[in-house]
Coordinates of C-alpha atoms and ligand atoms in Angstrom, one line a residue:
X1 CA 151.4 -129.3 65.8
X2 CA 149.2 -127.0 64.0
X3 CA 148.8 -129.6 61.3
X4 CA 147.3 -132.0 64.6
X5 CA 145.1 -128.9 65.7
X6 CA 143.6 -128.7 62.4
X7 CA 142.1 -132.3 62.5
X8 CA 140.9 -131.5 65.9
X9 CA 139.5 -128.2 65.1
X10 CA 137.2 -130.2 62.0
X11 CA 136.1 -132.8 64.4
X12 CA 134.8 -130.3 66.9
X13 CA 133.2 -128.5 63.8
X14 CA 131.6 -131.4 62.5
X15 CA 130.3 -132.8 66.3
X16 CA 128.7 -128.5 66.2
X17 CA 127.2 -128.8 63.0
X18 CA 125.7 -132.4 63.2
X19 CA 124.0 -131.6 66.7
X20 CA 123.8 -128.1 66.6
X21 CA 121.1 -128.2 70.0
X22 CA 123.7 -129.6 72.5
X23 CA 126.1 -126.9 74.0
X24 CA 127.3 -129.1 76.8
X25 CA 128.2 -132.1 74.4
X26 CA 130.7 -129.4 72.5
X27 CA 132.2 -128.2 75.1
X28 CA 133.1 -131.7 77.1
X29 CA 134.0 -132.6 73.3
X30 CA 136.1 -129.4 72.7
X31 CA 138.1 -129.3 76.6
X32 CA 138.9 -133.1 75.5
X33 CA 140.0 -132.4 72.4
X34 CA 141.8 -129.4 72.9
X35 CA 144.4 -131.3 74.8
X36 CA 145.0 -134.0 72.3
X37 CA 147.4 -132.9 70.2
X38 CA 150.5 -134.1 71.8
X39 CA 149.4 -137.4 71.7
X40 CA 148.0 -137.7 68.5
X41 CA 151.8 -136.1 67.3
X42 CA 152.7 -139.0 68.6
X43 CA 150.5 -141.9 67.4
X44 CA 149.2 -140.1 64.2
X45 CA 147.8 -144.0 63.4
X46 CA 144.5 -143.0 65.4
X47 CA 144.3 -140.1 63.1
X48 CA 144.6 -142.5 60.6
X49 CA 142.1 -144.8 61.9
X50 CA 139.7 -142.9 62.5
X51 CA 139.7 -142.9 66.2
X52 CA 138.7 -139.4 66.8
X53 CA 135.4 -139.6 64.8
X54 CA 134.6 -142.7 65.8
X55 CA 135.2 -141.4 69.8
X56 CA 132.5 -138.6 69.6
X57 CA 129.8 -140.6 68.0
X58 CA 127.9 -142.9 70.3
X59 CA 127.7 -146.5 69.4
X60 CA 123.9 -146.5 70.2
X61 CA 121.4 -143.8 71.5
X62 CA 118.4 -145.1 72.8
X63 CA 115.5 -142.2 73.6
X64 CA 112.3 -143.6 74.7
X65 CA 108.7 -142.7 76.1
X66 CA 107.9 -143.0 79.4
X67 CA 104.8 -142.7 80.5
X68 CA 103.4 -143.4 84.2
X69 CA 100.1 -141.9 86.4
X70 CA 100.7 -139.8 89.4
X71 CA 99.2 -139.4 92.6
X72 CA 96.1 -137.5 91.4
X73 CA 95.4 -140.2 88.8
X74 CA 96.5 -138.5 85.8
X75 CA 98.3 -139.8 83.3
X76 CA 102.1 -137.8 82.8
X77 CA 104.7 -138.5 80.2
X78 CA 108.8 -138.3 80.6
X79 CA 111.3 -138.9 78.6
X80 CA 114.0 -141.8 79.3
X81 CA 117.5 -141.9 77.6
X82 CA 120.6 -144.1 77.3
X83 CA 123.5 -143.6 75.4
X84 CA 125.8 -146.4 75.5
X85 CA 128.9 -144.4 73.9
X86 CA 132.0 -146.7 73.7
X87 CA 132.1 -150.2 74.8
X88 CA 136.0 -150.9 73.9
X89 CA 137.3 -150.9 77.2
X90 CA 133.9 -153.3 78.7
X91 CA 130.1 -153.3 78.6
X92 CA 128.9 -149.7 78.8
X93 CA 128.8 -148.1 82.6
X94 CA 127.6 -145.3 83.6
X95 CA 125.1 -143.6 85.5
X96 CA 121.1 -142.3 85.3
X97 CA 120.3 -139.1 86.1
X98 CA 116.5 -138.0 86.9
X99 CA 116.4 -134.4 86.5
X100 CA 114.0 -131.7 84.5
X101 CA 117.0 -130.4 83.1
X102 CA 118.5 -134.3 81.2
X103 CA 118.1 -134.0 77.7
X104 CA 120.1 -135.8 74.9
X105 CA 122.9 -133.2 74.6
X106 CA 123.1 -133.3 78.7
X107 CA 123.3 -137.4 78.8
X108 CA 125.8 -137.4 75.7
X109 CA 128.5 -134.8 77.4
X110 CA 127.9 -137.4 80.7
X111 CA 128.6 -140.3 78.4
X112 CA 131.5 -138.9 76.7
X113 CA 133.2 -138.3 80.1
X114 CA 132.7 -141.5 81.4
X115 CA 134.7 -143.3 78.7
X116 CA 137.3 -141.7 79.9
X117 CA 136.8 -141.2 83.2
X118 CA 136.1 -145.5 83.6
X119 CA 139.4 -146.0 81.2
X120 CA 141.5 -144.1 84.2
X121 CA 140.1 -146.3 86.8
X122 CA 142.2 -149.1 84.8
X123 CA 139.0 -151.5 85.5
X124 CA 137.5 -153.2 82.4
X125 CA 134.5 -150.3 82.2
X126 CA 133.1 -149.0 78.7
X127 CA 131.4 -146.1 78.9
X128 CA 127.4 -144.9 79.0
X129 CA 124.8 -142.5 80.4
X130 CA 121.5 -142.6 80.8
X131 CA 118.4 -140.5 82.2
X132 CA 115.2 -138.6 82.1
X133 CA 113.5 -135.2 82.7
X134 CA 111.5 -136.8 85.2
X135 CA 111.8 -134.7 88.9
X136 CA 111.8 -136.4 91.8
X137 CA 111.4 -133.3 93.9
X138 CA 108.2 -133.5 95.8
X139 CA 107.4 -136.9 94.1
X140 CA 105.7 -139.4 96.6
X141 CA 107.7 -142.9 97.1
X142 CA 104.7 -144.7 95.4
X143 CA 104.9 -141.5 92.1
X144 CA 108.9 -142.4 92.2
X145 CA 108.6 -146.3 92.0
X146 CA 105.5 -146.2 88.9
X147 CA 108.0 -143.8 87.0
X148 CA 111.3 -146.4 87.8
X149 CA 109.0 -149.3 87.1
X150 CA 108.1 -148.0 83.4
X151 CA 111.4 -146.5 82.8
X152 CA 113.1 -150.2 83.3
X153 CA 110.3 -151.7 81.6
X154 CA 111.8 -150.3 78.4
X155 CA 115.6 -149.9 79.4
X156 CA 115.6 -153.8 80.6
X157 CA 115.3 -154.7 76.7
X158 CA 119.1 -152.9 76.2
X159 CA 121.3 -153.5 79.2
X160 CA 122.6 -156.5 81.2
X161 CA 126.0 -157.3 83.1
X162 CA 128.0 -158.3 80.0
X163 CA 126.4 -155.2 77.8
X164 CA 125.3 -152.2 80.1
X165 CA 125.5 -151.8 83.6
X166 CA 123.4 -148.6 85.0
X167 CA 124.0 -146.8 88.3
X168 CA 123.1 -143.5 90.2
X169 CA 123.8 -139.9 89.6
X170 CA 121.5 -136.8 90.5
X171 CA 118.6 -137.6 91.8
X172 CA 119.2 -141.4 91.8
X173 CA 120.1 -143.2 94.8
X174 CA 119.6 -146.1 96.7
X175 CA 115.4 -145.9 96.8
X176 CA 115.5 -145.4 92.9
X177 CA 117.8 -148.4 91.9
X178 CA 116.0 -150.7 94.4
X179 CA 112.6 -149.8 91.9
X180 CA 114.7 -150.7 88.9
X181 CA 116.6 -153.6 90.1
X182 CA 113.1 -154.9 91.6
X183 CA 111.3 -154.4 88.4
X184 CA 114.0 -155.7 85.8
X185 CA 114.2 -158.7 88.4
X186 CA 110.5 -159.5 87.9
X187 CA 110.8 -158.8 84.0
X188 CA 113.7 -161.2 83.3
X189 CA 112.6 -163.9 85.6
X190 CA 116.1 -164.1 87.0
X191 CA 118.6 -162.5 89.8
X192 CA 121.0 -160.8 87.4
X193 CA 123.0 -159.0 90.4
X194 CA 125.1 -157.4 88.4
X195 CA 122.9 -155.4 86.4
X196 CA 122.8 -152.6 88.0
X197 CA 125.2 -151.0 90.8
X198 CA 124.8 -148.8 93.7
X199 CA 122.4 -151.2 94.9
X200 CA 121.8 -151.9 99.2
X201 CA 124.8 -154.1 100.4
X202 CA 121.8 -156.4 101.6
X203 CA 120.8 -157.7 98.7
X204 CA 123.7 -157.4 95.8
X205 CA 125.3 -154.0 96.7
X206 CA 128.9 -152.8 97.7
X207 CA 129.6 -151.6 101.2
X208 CA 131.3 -148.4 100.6
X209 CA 129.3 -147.4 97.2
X210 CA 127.6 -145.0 98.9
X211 CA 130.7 -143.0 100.1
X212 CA 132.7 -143.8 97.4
X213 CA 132.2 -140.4 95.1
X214 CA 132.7 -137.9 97.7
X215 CA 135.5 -140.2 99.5
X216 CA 137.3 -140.1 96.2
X217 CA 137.3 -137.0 95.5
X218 CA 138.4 -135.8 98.6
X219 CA 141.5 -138.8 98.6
X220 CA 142.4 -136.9 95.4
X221 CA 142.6 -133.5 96.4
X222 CA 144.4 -135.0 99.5
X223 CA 147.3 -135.9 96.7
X224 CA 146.7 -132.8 95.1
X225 CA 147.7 -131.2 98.2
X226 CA 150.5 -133.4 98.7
X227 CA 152.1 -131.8 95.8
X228 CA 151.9 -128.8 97.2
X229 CA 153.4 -129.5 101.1
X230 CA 149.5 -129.0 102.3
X231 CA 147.0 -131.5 103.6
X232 CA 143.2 -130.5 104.7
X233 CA 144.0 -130.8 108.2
X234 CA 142.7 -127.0 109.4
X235 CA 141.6 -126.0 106.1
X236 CA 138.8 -124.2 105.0
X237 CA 136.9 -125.9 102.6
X238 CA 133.7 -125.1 100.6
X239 CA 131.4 -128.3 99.0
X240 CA 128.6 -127.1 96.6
X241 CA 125.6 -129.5 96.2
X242 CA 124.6 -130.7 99.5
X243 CA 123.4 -134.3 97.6
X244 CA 125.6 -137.9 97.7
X245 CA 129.0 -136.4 96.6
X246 CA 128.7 -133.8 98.5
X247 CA 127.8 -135.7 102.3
X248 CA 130.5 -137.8 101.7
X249 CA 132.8 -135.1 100.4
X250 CA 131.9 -133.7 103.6
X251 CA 132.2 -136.4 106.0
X252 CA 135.9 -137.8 104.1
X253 CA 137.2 -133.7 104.7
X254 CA 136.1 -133.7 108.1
X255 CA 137.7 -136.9 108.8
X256 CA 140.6 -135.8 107.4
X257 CA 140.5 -132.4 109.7
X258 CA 139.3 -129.9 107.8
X259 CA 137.1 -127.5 108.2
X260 CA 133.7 -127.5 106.0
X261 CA 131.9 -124.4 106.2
X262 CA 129.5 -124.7 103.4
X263 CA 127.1 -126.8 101.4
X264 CA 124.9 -125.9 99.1
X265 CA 121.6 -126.9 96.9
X266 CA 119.7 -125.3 93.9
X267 CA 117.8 -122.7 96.2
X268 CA 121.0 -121.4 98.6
X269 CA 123.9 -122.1 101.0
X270 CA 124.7 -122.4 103.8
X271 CA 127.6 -121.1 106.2
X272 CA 128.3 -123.0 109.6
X273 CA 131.1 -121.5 111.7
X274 CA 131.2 -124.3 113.8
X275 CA 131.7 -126.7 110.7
X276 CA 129.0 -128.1 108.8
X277 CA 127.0 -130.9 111.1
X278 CA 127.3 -133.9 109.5
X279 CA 124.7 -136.3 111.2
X280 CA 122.1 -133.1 110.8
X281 CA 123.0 -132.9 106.8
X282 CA 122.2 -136.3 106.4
X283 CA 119.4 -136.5 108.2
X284 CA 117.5 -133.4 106.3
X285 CA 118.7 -134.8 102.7
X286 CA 119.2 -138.2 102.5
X287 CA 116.1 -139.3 105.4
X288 CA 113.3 -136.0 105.0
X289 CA 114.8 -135.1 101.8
X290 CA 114.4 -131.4 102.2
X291 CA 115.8 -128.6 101.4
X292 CA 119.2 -126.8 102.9
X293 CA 116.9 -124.6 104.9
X294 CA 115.8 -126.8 107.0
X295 CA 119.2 -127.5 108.1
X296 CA 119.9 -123.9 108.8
X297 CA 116.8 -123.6 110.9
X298 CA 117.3 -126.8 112.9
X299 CA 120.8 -125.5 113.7
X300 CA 119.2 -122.2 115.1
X301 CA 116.9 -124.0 117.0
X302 CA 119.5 -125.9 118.6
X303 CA 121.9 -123.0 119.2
X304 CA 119.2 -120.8 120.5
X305 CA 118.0 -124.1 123.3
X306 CA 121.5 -124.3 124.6
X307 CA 121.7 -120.6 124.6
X308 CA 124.9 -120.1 122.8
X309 CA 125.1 -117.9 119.8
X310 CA 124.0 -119.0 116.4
X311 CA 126.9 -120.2 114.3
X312 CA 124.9 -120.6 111.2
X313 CA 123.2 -118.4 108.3
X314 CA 121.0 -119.4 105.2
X315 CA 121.9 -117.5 101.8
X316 CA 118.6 -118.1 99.8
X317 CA 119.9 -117.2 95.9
X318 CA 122.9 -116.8 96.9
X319 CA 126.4 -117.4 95.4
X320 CA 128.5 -120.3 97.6
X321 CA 131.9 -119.7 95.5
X322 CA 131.9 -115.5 97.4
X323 CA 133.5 -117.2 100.4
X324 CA 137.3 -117.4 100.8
X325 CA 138.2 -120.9 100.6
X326 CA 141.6 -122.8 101.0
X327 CA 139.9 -125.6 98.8
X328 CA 136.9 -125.9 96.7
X329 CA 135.2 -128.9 96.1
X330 CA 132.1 -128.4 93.6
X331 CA 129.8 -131.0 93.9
X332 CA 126.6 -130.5 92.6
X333 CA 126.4 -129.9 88.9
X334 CA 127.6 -128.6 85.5
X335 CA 128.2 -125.6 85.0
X336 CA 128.1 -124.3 88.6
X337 CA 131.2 -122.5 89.2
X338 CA 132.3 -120.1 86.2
X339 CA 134.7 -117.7 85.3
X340 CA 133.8 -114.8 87.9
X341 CA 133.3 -117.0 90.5
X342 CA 137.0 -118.7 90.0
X343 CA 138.5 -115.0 89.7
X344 CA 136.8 -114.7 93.4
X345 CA 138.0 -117.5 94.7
X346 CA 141.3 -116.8 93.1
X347 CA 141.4 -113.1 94.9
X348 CA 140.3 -115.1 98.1
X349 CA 143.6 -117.6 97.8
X350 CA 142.2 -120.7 97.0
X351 CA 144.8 -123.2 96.2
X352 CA 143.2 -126.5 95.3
X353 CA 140.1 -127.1 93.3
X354 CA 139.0 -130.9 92.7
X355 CA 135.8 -131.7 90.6
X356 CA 133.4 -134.1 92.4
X357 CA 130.6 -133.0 89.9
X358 CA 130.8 -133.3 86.0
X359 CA 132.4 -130.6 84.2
X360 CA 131.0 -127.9 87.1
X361 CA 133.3 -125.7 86.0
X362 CA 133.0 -123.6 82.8
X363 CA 136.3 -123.7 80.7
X364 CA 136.9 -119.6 81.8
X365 CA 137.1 -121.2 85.6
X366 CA 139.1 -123.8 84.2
X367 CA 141.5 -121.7 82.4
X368 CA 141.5 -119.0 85.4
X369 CA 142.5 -121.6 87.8
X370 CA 145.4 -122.9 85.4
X371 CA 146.2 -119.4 84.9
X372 CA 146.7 -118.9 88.6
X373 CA 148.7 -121.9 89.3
X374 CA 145.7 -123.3 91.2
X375 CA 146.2 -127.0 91.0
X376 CA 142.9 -128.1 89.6
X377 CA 141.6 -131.5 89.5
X378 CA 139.2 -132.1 86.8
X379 CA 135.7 -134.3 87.4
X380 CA 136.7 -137.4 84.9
X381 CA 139.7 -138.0 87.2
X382 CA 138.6 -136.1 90.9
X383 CA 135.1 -138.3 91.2
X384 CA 135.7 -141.3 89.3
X385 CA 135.7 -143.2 93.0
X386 CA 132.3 -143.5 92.0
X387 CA 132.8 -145.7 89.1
X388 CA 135.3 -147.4 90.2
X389 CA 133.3 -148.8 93.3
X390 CA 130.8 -149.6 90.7
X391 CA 133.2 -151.6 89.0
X392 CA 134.4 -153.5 92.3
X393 CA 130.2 -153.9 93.2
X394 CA 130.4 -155.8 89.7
X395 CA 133.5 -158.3 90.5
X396 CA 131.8 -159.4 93.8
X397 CA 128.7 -159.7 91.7
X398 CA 130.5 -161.8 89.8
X399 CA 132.2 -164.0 92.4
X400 CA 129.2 -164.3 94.5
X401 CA 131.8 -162.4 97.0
X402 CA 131.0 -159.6 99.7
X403 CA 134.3 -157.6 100.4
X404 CA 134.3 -155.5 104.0
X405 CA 133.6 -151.5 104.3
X406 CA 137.7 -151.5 104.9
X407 CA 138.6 -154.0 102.5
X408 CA 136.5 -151.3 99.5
X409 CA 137.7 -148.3 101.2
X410 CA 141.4 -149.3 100.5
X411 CA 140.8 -150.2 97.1
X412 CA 139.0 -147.0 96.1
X413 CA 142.3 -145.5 98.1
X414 CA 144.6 -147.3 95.8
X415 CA 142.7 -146.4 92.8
X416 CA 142.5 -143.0 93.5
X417 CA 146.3 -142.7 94.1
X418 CA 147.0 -144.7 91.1
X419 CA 144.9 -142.3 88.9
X420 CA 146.6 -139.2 90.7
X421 CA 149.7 -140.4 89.6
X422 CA 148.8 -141.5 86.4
X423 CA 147.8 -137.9 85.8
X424 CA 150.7 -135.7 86.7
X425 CA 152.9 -138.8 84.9
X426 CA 151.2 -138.6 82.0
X427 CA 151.3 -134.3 82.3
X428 CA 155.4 -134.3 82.7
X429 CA 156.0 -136.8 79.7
X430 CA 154.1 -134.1 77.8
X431 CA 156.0 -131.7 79.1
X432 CA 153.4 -129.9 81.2
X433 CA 154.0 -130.7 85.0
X434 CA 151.2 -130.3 87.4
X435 CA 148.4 -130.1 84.5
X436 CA 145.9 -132.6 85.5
X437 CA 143.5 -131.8 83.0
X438 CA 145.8 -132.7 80.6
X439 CA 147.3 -135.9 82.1
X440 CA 143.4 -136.8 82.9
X441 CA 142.3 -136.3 79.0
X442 CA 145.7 -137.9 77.6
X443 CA 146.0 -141.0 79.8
X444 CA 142.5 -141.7 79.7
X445 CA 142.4 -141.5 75.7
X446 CA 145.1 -143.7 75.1
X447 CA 144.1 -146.5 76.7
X448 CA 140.9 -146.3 75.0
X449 CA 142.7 -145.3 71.3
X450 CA 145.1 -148.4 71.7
X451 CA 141.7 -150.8 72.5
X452 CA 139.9 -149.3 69.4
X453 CA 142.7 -149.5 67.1
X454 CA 143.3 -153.3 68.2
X455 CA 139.2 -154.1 67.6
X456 CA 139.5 -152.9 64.1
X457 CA 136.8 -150.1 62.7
X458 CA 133.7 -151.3 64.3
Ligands
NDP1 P1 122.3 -135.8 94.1 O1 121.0 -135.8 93.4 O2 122.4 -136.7 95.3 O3 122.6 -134.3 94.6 C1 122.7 -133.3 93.7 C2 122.9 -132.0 94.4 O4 123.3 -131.0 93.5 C3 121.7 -131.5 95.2 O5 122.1 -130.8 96.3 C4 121.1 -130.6 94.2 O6 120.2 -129.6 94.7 C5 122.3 -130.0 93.5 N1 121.9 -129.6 92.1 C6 121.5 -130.4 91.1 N2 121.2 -129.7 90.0 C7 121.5 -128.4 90.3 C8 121.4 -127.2 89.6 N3 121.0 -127.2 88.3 N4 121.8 -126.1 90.2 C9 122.2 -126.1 91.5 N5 122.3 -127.2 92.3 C10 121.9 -128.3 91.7 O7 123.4 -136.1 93.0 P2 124.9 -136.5 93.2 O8 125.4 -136.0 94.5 O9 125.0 -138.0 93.0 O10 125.6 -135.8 92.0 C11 126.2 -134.6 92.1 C12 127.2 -134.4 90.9 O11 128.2 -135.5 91.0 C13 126.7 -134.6 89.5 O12 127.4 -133.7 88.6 C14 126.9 -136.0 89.2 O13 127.0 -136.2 87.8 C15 128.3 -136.2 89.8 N6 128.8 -137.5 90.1 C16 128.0 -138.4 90.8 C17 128.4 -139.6 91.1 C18 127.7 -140.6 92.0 O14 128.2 -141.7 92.3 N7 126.5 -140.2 92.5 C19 129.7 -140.1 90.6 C20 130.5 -139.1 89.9 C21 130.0 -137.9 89.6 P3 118.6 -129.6 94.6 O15 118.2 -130.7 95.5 O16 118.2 -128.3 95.0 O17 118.3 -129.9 93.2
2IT2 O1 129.3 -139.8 86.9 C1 129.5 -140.9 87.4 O2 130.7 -141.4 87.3 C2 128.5 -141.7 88.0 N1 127.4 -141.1 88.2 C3 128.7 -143.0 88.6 C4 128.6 -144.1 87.5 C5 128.6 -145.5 88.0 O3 128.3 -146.3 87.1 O4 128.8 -145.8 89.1

């Protein structure tokens, strides 16, 4: 065992020392590899062949200029990334973020997830990520499409439905993949569908795409709590990130009767005692796209008209994770929830944390929750839905077929379940029940390990 921890330990050393600038790339590298060991005790032929190195080094990184001219007529300048990480398992998939914060190191950690996150869905999915510092916040339509248009001018050259297949993630939705898919359209002279998912179900899309992040992760937890004799049916339930995951995170909860008292976005949160108002939520982010406080003071409004007391309070700056919560569902970024904040939820009784964001939580809240015997569901298992979708949006791509809302929504059910299962399974034949983290890592690096040892070293 110690012997097995010792080629681990180098491989995280070396990943440190080559890229010393990417903090978030170590430690997605280092929580993966830190549950390893077991496995590779048992197939010491990955060890052998190199797996490990050859599983933290992108097969291709692709950084790029982009340059576009705003509003005012002057000329700005972005970076655009995409690093198309492992393609054993099927072309490279995976997500663009547009955010200030993307550089390499960020879209690396995102890519090295998704190979394991898409091997779980069992669909034929390699794994990428892709991005730029570019900020859509208070970027006009017209500002947002000239940016999308250059950025695709360059990343049309490197993907396509057999090699990489882009989608959304922060701050890409369905108005930024309708620029790119218009633009690679018009560049390649041809309706390649299937470049690109997370497209409108009018013209190439998936019905149920849209949901599918926040429905999964909440269909997980719903296992989670399974395990434990609970369901979400009168629970309390907080959602940071008031963005795609976290609406439909929201909306699946509710549906599912639980009670969602807070949603949050980079400025504050905000509490609803009356259960956050869905219809309002989706109106202020995903039609004015404003910010959370809008919400708040549209809810006043309202409460103060029909003269009954206000239910709901703004918390500019503040901290979502104070509030005692049954079940926590973080949903807006990396990062968000750390070691204090799980010993407060902890104290407060939480009993089921699921991950619709990427690695939100720091590894202290990750090792406080398991600690605790809080069953924790970790983001490469908890909001692969998303993917998965994706990877359904590309089969009727390929068969020219259009499945129903109902006929997705059970498939993303059924994969969700499956990858549940395959987790604890995986975490009781290494003889740690109940550790989805491990079961996640394990189950999702095999499949992968097996592929690449079968395609020889490439
Ligand atoms: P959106 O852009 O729709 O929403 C992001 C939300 O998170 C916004 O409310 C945003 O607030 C908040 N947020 C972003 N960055 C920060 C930050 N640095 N600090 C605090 N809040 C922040 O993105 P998604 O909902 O699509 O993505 C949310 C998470 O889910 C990400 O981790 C993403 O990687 C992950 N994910 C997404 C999938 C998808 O299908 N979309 C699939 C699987 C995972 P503000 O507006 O103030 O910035
Ligand atoms: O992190 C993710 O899994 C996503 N942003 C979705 C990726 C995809 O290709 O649908």
């Amino acid at each position: 065992m110690s012997q097995m921890s010792n080629v681990l330990d180098a491989v995280v050393a070396r990943v440190v020392a080559r890229d010393p600038h990417e903090p978030e790339f170590h430690q997605a590298v280092r929580e993966v590899l830190g549950t390893l060991s077991p496995a590779l005790e048992r197939h010491p032929e990955y060890v052998e062949a190199g797996i490990l190195e050859r599983l933290v080094e992108p097969e291709r990184v692709i950084l790029f200029r982009v340059p576009w001219v705003d509003d005012a007529g002057h000329t700005q300048v972005n970076r655009g990334f995409r690093v198309q990480f492992n393609s054993a398992l099927g072309p490279y998939k995976g997500g663009l973020r547009f955010h200030p914060s993307v550089n390499l190191g960020i879209i690396k950690f995102l890519g090295f997830e998704q190979v394991l996150k898409n091997s779980l869905t069992g669909l034929p999915l390699g794994g990428g990520k892709g991005g730029s510092d570019f900020d859509p916040h208070g970027r006009s339509d017209a500002e947002v499409m000239r940016f999308a248009q250059s950025f695709m001018t360059e990343l049309s050259r490197h993907i396509g439905e057999q090699v990489d297949v882009p989608a959304g993630d922060i701050g890409v939705g369905g108005r930024e993949i309708g620029y790119l898919f218009g633009q690679y359209k018009r560049l390649n002279n041809s309706y390649s569908s299937g470049v690109l998912t997370g497209k409108n179900p009018e013209w190439g899309g998936s019905l149920a795409r849209t949901q599918a992040t926040g429905y999964g992760t909440v269909i997980f937890a719903q296992e989670m709590l399974r395990g434990r004799g609970l369901s979400f049916d009168g629970r309390r339930v907080t959602i940071s990130g008031a963005g795609n995951v976290a609406i439909y995170a929201t909306a699946k909860a509710q549906a599912l009767g639980a009670h969602v008292q807070a949603v949050s976005d980079s400025s504050g949160y905000v509490v609803d005692e009356d259960g956050i108002d869905l219809e309002l939520l989706r109106q202020v982010k995903e039609v004015e796209r404003a910010r959370l406080s809008v919400y708040a003071e549209r809810r006043a409004a309202s409460s103060a008209a029909s003269g009954s007391a206000t239910a709901v309070r703004y918390v500019a700056g503040g901290n979502i994770w104070d509030l005692p919560a049954d079940i926590a569902l973080p949903c807006a970024t990396q990062n968000e929830l750390t070691e204090a904040d799980a010993e407060t939820l902890i104290r407060n009784g939480v009993q089921v944390v699921a991950e619709g964001a990427n690695m939100p939580s720091t590894p202290g809240a990750l090792a406080a929750f398991q600690a605790a015997g809080v069953s924790f569901g970790p983001g490469k298992a908890a909001n692969a839905g998303g993917v998965a979708v994706s990877g359904l949006e590309m089969a009727q791509n390929a068969s020219r077929d259009h499945w129903t809302f109902e006929q997705v929504e059970a498939k993303l059910t059924d994969i969700m379940v499956a990858i549940h299962n395959t987790c604890l399974a995986t975490a009781d034949e290494y003889g740690t029940p109940g550790n989805y983290v491990l079961g996640a890592n394990i189950a999702g690096f095999t499949k992968v390990a097996r592929t690449m040892l079968a395609h020889g070293v490439i």
